[in-house]
């Protein structure tokens, strides 16, 4: 267990690693019939991707600043379902696996994402 020595940010590969994971995450969403239209309907998916990278980096203990709105404001009015929420988390877990992220780091990301459900589902 070296969790206390190495930040989640480092274990995800720092900014570059998180940017690669996020690229795969977006690709997974675009190939996922449960959520793809949500993202296809975005007016600016590049900005969304940039902000997801920032959010992920800042949340994992990196030096980046998240420049977007909080999760409640971002998802308010979308009426996101429980099924969509689980599906987005599945896409994230698959992206972490694709990039060879170890189970301890993957489980920490899972816990962080799950903790946000009240700010995303049907808000
Ligand atoms: C814990 C899970 C989630 C996190 C951490 C998260 C995080 C984010 C972030 C950081 C953004 C970028 C905000 C911005 O551009 O200012 C975003 C946008 C977005 N999220 Fe989520 N999200 C989550 C779950 C979901 C779910 C389940 C859906 C529905 C399928 C969803 C749909 C969207 C869409 C469509 C956008 C783009 C909105 C736009 O075009 O402006 N998100 N999300």
PDB file of C-alpha atoms and ligand atoms in Angstrom:
ATOM      1  CA  UNK A   1       0.000   0.000   0.000  1.00  0.00           C
ATOM      2  CA  UNK A   2       1.704   3.177  -1.083  1.00  0.00           C
ATOM      3  CA  UNK A   3      -1.490   5.175  -1.401  1.00  0.00           C
ATOM      4  CA  UNK A   4      -0.364   7.739   1.140  1.00  0.00           C
ATOM      5  CA  UNK A   5       2.884   8.315  -0.752  1.00  0.00           C
ATOM      6  CA  UNK A   6       1.603   8.698  -4.275  1.00  0.00           C
ATOM      7  CA  UNK A   7      -1.317  10.972  -5.116  1.00  0.00           C
ATOM      8  CA  UNK A   8      -4.198   9.728  -7.218  1.00  0.00           C
ATOM      9  CA  UNK A   9      -3.146  12.319  -9.807  1.00  0.00           C
ATOM     10  CA  UNK A  10       0.283  10.697 -10.143  1.00  0.00           C
ATOM     11  CA  UNK A  11      -1.171   7.189 -10.247  1.00  0.00           C
ATOM     12  CA  UNK A  12      -3.400   8.261 -13.153  1.00  0.00           C
ATOM     13  CA  UNK A  13      -0.350   9.490 -15.059  1.00  0.00           C
ATOM     14  CA  UNK A  14      -0.598  13.208 -14.266  1.00  0.00           C
ATOM     15  CA  UNK A  15      -2.042  15.678 -16.755  1.00  0.00           C
ATOM     16  CA  UNK A  16      -1.014  13.678 -19.827  1.00  0.00           C
ATOM     17  CA  UNK A  17      -2.372  10.420 -18.444  1.00  0.00           C
ATOM     18  CA  UNK A  18      -5.670  12.009 -17.452  1.00  0.00           C
ATOM     19  CA  UNK A  19      -5.984  13.688 -20.873  1.00  0.00           C
ATOM     20  CA  UNK A  20      -5.528  10.283 -22.555  1.00  0.00           C
ATOM     21  CA  UNK A  21      -8.042   8.613 -20.223  1.00  0.00           C
ATOM     22  CA  UNK A  22     -10.561  11.409 -20.908  1.00  0.00           C
ATOM     23  CA  UNK A  23     -10.151  11.024 -24.684  1.00  0.00           C
ATOM     24  CA  UNK A  24     -10.995   7.318 -24.334  1.00  0.00           C
ATOM     25  CA  UNK A  25     -13.891   8.178 -21.999  1.00  0.00           C
ATOM     26  CA  UNK A  26     -15.451  10.478 -24.614  1.00  0.00           C
ATOM     27  CA  UNK A  27     -14.908   7.840 -27.306  1.00  0.00           C
ATOM     28  CA  UNK A  28     -16.621   5.293 -25.062  1.00  0.00           C
ATOM     29  CA  UNK A  29     -19.571   7.663 -24.536  1.00  0.00           C
ATOM     30  CA  UNK A  30     -19.892   8.225 -28.292  1.00  0.00           C
ATOM     31  CA  UNK A  31     -20.025   4.446 -28.833  1.00  0.00           C
ATOM     32  CA  UNK A  32     -22.455   3.847 -25.960  1.00  0.00           C
ATOM     33  CA  UNK A  33     -26.104   3.706 -27.118  1.00  0.00           C
ATOM     34  CA  UNK A  34     -27.374   4.649 -23.639  1.00  0.00           C
ATOM     35  CA  UNK A  35     -25.650   8.053 -23.559  1.00  0.00           C
ATOM     36  CA  UNK A  36     -24.221   8.902 -26.964  1.00  0.00           C
ATOM     37  CA  UNK A  37     -26.960  11.327 -28.018  1.00  0.00           C
ATOM     38  CA  UNK A  38     -26.393  13.365 -24.841  1.00  0.00           C
ATOM     39  CA  UNK A  39     -22.829  14.110 -25.917  1.00  0.00           C
ATOM     40  CA  UNK A  40     -23.587  14.289 -29.635  1.00  0.00           C
ATOM     41  CA  UNK A  41     -26.051  17.083 -28.785  1.00  0.00           C
ATOM     42  CA  UNK A  42     -23.419  19.141 -26.962  1.00  0.00           C
ATOM     43  CA  UNK A  43     -22.719  22.455 -28.672  1.00  0.00           C
ATOM     44  CA  UNK A  44     -19.041  22.299 -27.812  1.00  0.00           C
ATOM     45  CA  UNK A  45     -17.689  18.855 -27.050  1.00  0.00           C
ATOM     46  CA  UNK A  46     -14.083  20.106 -27.183  1.00  0.00           C
ATOM     47  CA  UNK A  47     -14.788  22.505 -24.335  1.00  0.00           C
ATOM     48  CA  UNK A  48     -16.567  19.756 -22.409  1.00  0.00           C
ATOM     49  CA  UNK A  49     -13.550  17.475 -22.881  1.00  0.00           C
ATOM     50  CA  UNK A  50     -11.149  20.218 -21.724  1.00  0.00           C
ATOM     51  CA  UNK A  51     -13.249  20.811 -18.636  1.00  0.00           C
ATOM     52  CA  UNK A  52     -13.571  17.115 -17.844  1.00  0.00           C
ATOM     53  CA  UNK A  53      -9.747  16.909 -17.961  1.00  0.00           C
ATOM     54  CA  UNK A  54      -9.491  19.886 -15.581  1.00  0.00           C
ATOM     55  CA  UNK A  55     -12.165  18.468 -13.274  1.00  0.00           C
ATOM     56  CA  UNK A  56     -10.509  15.064 -13.164  1.00  0.00           C
ATOM     57  CA  UNK A  57      -7.022  16.573 -12.603  1.00  0.00           C
ATOM     58  CA  UNK A  58      -8.135  18.948  -9.845  1.00  0.00           C
ATOM     59  CA  UNK A  59     -10.222  16.217  -8.162  1.00  0.00           C
ATOM     60  CA  UNK A  60      -7.280  13.804  -8.182  1.00  0.00           C
ATOM     61  CA  UNK A  61      -4.988  16.271  -6.421  1.00  0.00           C
ATOM     62  CA  UNK A  62      -3.310  17.915  -9.413  1.00  0.00           C
ATOM     63  CA  UNK A  63      -2.384  21.616  -9.689  1.00  0.00           C
ATOM     64  CA  UNK A  64      -4.989  22.378 -12.391  1.00  0.00           C
ATOM     65  CA  UNK A  65      -7.928  24.680 -11.712  1.00  0.00           C
ATOM     66  CA  UNK A  66     -11.394  23.603 -12.832  1.00  0.00           C
ATOM     67  CA  UNK A  67     -12.887  26.468 -14.828  1.00  0.00           C
ATOM     68  CA  UNK A  68     -16.427  25.079 -15.230  1.00  0.00           C
ATOM     69  CA  UNK A  69     -19.589  25.205 -13.149  1.00  0.00           C
ATOM     70  CA  UNK A  70     -20.214  22.794 -10.269  1.00  0.00           C
ATOM     71  CA  UNK A  71     -21.773  19.400 -11.062  1.00  0.00           C
ATOM     72  CA  UNK A  72     -25.255  20.423  -9.938  1.00  0.00           C
ATOM     73  CA  UNK A  73     -25.304  23.514 -12.163  1.00  0.00           C
ATOM     74  CA  UNK A  74     -23.752  21.631 -15.105  1.00  0.00           C
ATOM     75  CA  UNK A  75     -26.328  18.828 -15.075  1.00  0.00           C
ATOM     76  CA  UNK A  76     -29.368  20.757 -13.877  1.00  0.00           C
ATOM     77  CA  UNK A  77     -32.329  20.367 -16.237  1.00  0.00           C
ATOM     78  CA  UNK A  78     -30.809  17.392 -18.130  1.00  0.00           C
ATOM     79  CA  UNK A  79     -32.984  14.905 -16.195  1.00  0.00           C
ATOM     80  CA  UNK A  80     -30.140  12.355 -16.159  1.00  0.00           C
ATOM     81  CA  UNK A  81     -31.425   8.873 -15.227  1.00  0.00           C
ATOM     82  CA  UNK A  82     -29.933   6.315 -12.860  1.00  0.00           C
ATOM     83  CA  UNK A  83     -29.219   4.087 -15.868  1.00  0.00           C
ATOM     84  CA  UNK A  84     -27.317   6.856 -17.636  1.00  0.00           C
ATOM     85  CA  UNK A  85     -25.335   7.579 -14.484  1.00  0.00           C
ATOM     86  CA  UNK A  86     -24.257   3.931 -14.094  1.00  0.00           C
ATOM     87  CA  UNK A  87     -23.484   3.762 -17.811  1.00  0.00           C
ATOM     88  CA  UNK A  88     -21.222   6.838 -17.673  1.00  0.00           C
ATOM     89  CA  UNK A  89     -19.377   5.319 -14.717  1.00  0.00           C
ATOM     90  CA  UNK A  90     -18.989   2.034 -16.646  1.00  0.00           C
ATOM     91  CA  UNK A  91     -17.453   4.027 -19.531  1.00  0.00           C
ATOM     92  CA  UNK A  92     -15.036   5.649 -17.068  1.00  0.00           C
ATOM     93  CA  UNK A  93     -14.019   2.323 -15.529  1.00  0.00           C
ATOM     94  CA  UNK A  94     -13.463   0.869 -19.017  1.00  0.00           C
ATOM     95  CA  UNK A  95     -11.292   3.888 -19.949  1.00  0.00           C
ATOM     96  CA  UNK A  96      -9.160   3.355 -16.827  1.00  0.00           C
ATOM     97  CA  UNK A  97      -8.754  -0.330 -17.734  1.00  0.00           C
ATOM     98  CA  UNK A  98      -7.798   0.572 -21.319  1.00  0.00           C
ATOM     99  CA  UNK A  99      -4.958   2.688 -19.934  1.00  0.00           C
ATOM    100  CA  UNK A 100      -3.788   0.031 -17.481  1.00  0.00           C
ATOM    101  CA  UNK A 101      -4.704   1.933 -14.320  1.00  0.00           C
ATOM    102  CA  UNK A 102      -4.264  -0.235 -11.210  1.00  0.00           C
ATOM    103  CA  UNK A 103      -7.301  -1.382  -9.197  1.00  0.00           C
ATOM    104  CA  UNK A 104      -6.566   0.823  -6.165  1.00  0.00           C
ATOM    105  CA  UNK A 105      -6.607   3.998  -8.271  1.00  0.00           C
ATOM    106  CA  UNK A 106      -9.592   2.792 -10.285  1.00  0.00           C
ATOM    107  CA  UNK A 107     -11.574   2.152  -7.104  1.00  0.00           C
ATOM    108  CA  UNK A 108     -10.763   5.618  -5.794  1.00  0.00           C
ATOM    109  CA  UNK A 109     -12.090   7.151  -9.012  1.00  0.00           C
ATOM    110  CA  UNK A 110     -15.205   4.978  -8.706  1.00  0.00           C
ATOM    111  CA  UNK A 111     -15.830   6.240  -5.160  1.00  0.00           C
ATOM    112  CA  UNK A 112     -15.399   9.873  -6.223  1.00  0.00           C
ATOM    113  CA  UNK A 113     -17.773   9.511  -9.178  1.00  0.00           C
ATOM    114  CA  UNK A 114     -20.362   7.645  -7.116  1.00  0.00           C
ATOM    115  CA  UNK A 115     -20.271  10.349  -4.436  1.00  0.00           C
ATOM    116  CA  UNK A 116     -21.455  12.857  -7.055  1.00  0.00           C
ATOM    117  CA  UNK A 117     -24.682  11.040  -7.906  1.00  0.00           C
ATOM    118  CA  UNK A 118     -26.888  13.412  -5.924  1.00  0.00           C
ATOM    119  CA  UNK A 119     -25.549  16.316  -7.996  1.00  0.00           C
ATOM    120  CA  UNK A 120     -26.132  14.601 -11.355  1.00  0.00           C
ATOM    121  CA  UNK A 121     -29.175  12.288 -11.292  1.00  0.00           C
ATOM    122  CA  UNK A 122     -32.544  13.977 -11.976  1.00  0.00           C
ATOM    123  CA  UNK A 123     -31.463  17.394 -10.732  1.00  0.00           C
TER     124      UNK A 123
HETATM  125  C1  LIG B   1     -20.193  11.603 -11.672  1.00  0.00           C
HETATM  126  C2  LIG B   1     -20.482  11.615 -12.942  1.00  0.00           C
HETATM  127  C3  LIG B   1     -20.263  12.831 -13.807  1.00  0.00           C
HETATM  128  C4  LIG B   1     -19.286  13.781 -13.769  1.00  0.00           C
HETATM  129  C5  LIG B   1     -18.104  13.880 -12.801  1.00  0.00           C
HETATM  130  C6  LIG B   1     -19.542  14.699 -14.858  1.00  0.00           C
HETATM  131  C7  LIG B   1     -18.755  15.794 -15.165  1.00  0.00           C
HETATM  132  C8  LIG B   1     -19.004  16.693 -16.170  1.00  0.00           C
HETATM  133  C9  LIG B   1     -18.178  17.830 -16.484  1.00  0.00           C
HETATM  134  C10 LIG B   1     -16.909  18.249 -15.731  1.00  0.00           C
HETATM  135  C11 LIG B   1     -18.725  18.449 -17.556  1.00  0.00           C
HETATM  136  C12 LIG B   1     -18.185  19.695 -18.270  1.00  0.00           C
HETATM  137  C13 LIG B   1     -18.922  20.920 -17.844  1.00  0.00           C
HETATM  138  C14 LIG B   1     -18.611  22.115 -18.718  1.00  0.00           C
HETATM  139  O1  LIG B   1     -18.373  21.978 -19.918  1.00  0.00           O
HETATM  140  O2  LIG B   1     -18.644  23.210 -18.183  1.00  0.00           O
HETATM  141  C15 LIG B   1     -19.897  17.687 -17.930  1.00  0.00           C
HETATM  142  C16 LIG B   1     -20.721  17.980 -18.995  1.00  0.00           C
HETATM  143  C17 LIG B   1     -21.725  17.165 -19.428  1.00  0.00           C
HETATM  144  N1  LIG B   1     -22.247  16.063 -18.796  1.00  0.00           N
HETATM  145 FE1  LIG B   1     -21.509  15.231 -17.132  1.00  0.00          FE
HETATM  146  N2  LIG B   1     -20.665  14.299 -15.535  1.00  0.00           N
HETATM  147  C18 LIG B   1     -21.135  13.160 -14.929  1.00  0.00           C
HETATM  148  C19 LIG B   1     -22.241  12.418 -15.300  1.00  0.00           C
HETATM  149  C20 LIG B   1     -23.010  12.657 -16.412  1.00  0.00           C
HETATM  150  C21 LIG B   1     -24.113  11.816 -16.863  1.00  0.00           C
HETATM  151  C22 LIG B   1     -24.583  10.533 -16.161  1.00  0.00           C
HETATM  152  C23 LIG B   1     -24.594  12.366 -18.000  1.00  0.00           C
HETATM  153  C24 LIG B   1     -25.718  11.861 -18.869  1.00  0.00           C
HETATM  154  C25 LIG B   1     -25.539  10.956 -19.745  1.00  0.00           C
HETATM  155  C26 LIG B   1     -23.805  13.569 -18.271  1.00  0.00           C
HETATM  156  C27 LIG B   1     -23.977  14.412 -19.338  1.00  0.00           C
HETATM  157  C28 LIG B   1     -23.225  15.527 -19.588  1.00  0.00           C
HETATM  158  C29 LIG B   1     -23.365  16.329 -20.803  1.00  0.00           C
HETATM  159  C30 LIG B   1     -24.337  16.075 -21.940  1.00  0.00           C
HETATM  160  C31 LIG B   1     -22.427  17.367 -20.698  1.00  0.00           C
HETATM  161  C32 LIG B   1     -22.166  18.482 -21.727  1.00  0.00           C
HETATM  162  C33 LIG B   1     -22.990  19.687 -21.453  1.00  0.00           C
HETATM  163  C34 LIG B   1     -22.655  20.775 -22.467  1.00  0.00           C
HETATM  164  O3  LIG B   1     -22.605  20.507 -23.653  1.00  0.00           O
HETATM  165  O4  LIG B   1     -22.439  21.906 -22.025  1.00  0.00           O
HETATM  166  N3  LIG B   1     -22.858  13.725 -17.277  1.00  0.00           N
HETATM  167  N4  LIG B   1     -20.051  16.618 -17.068  1.00  0.00           N
END
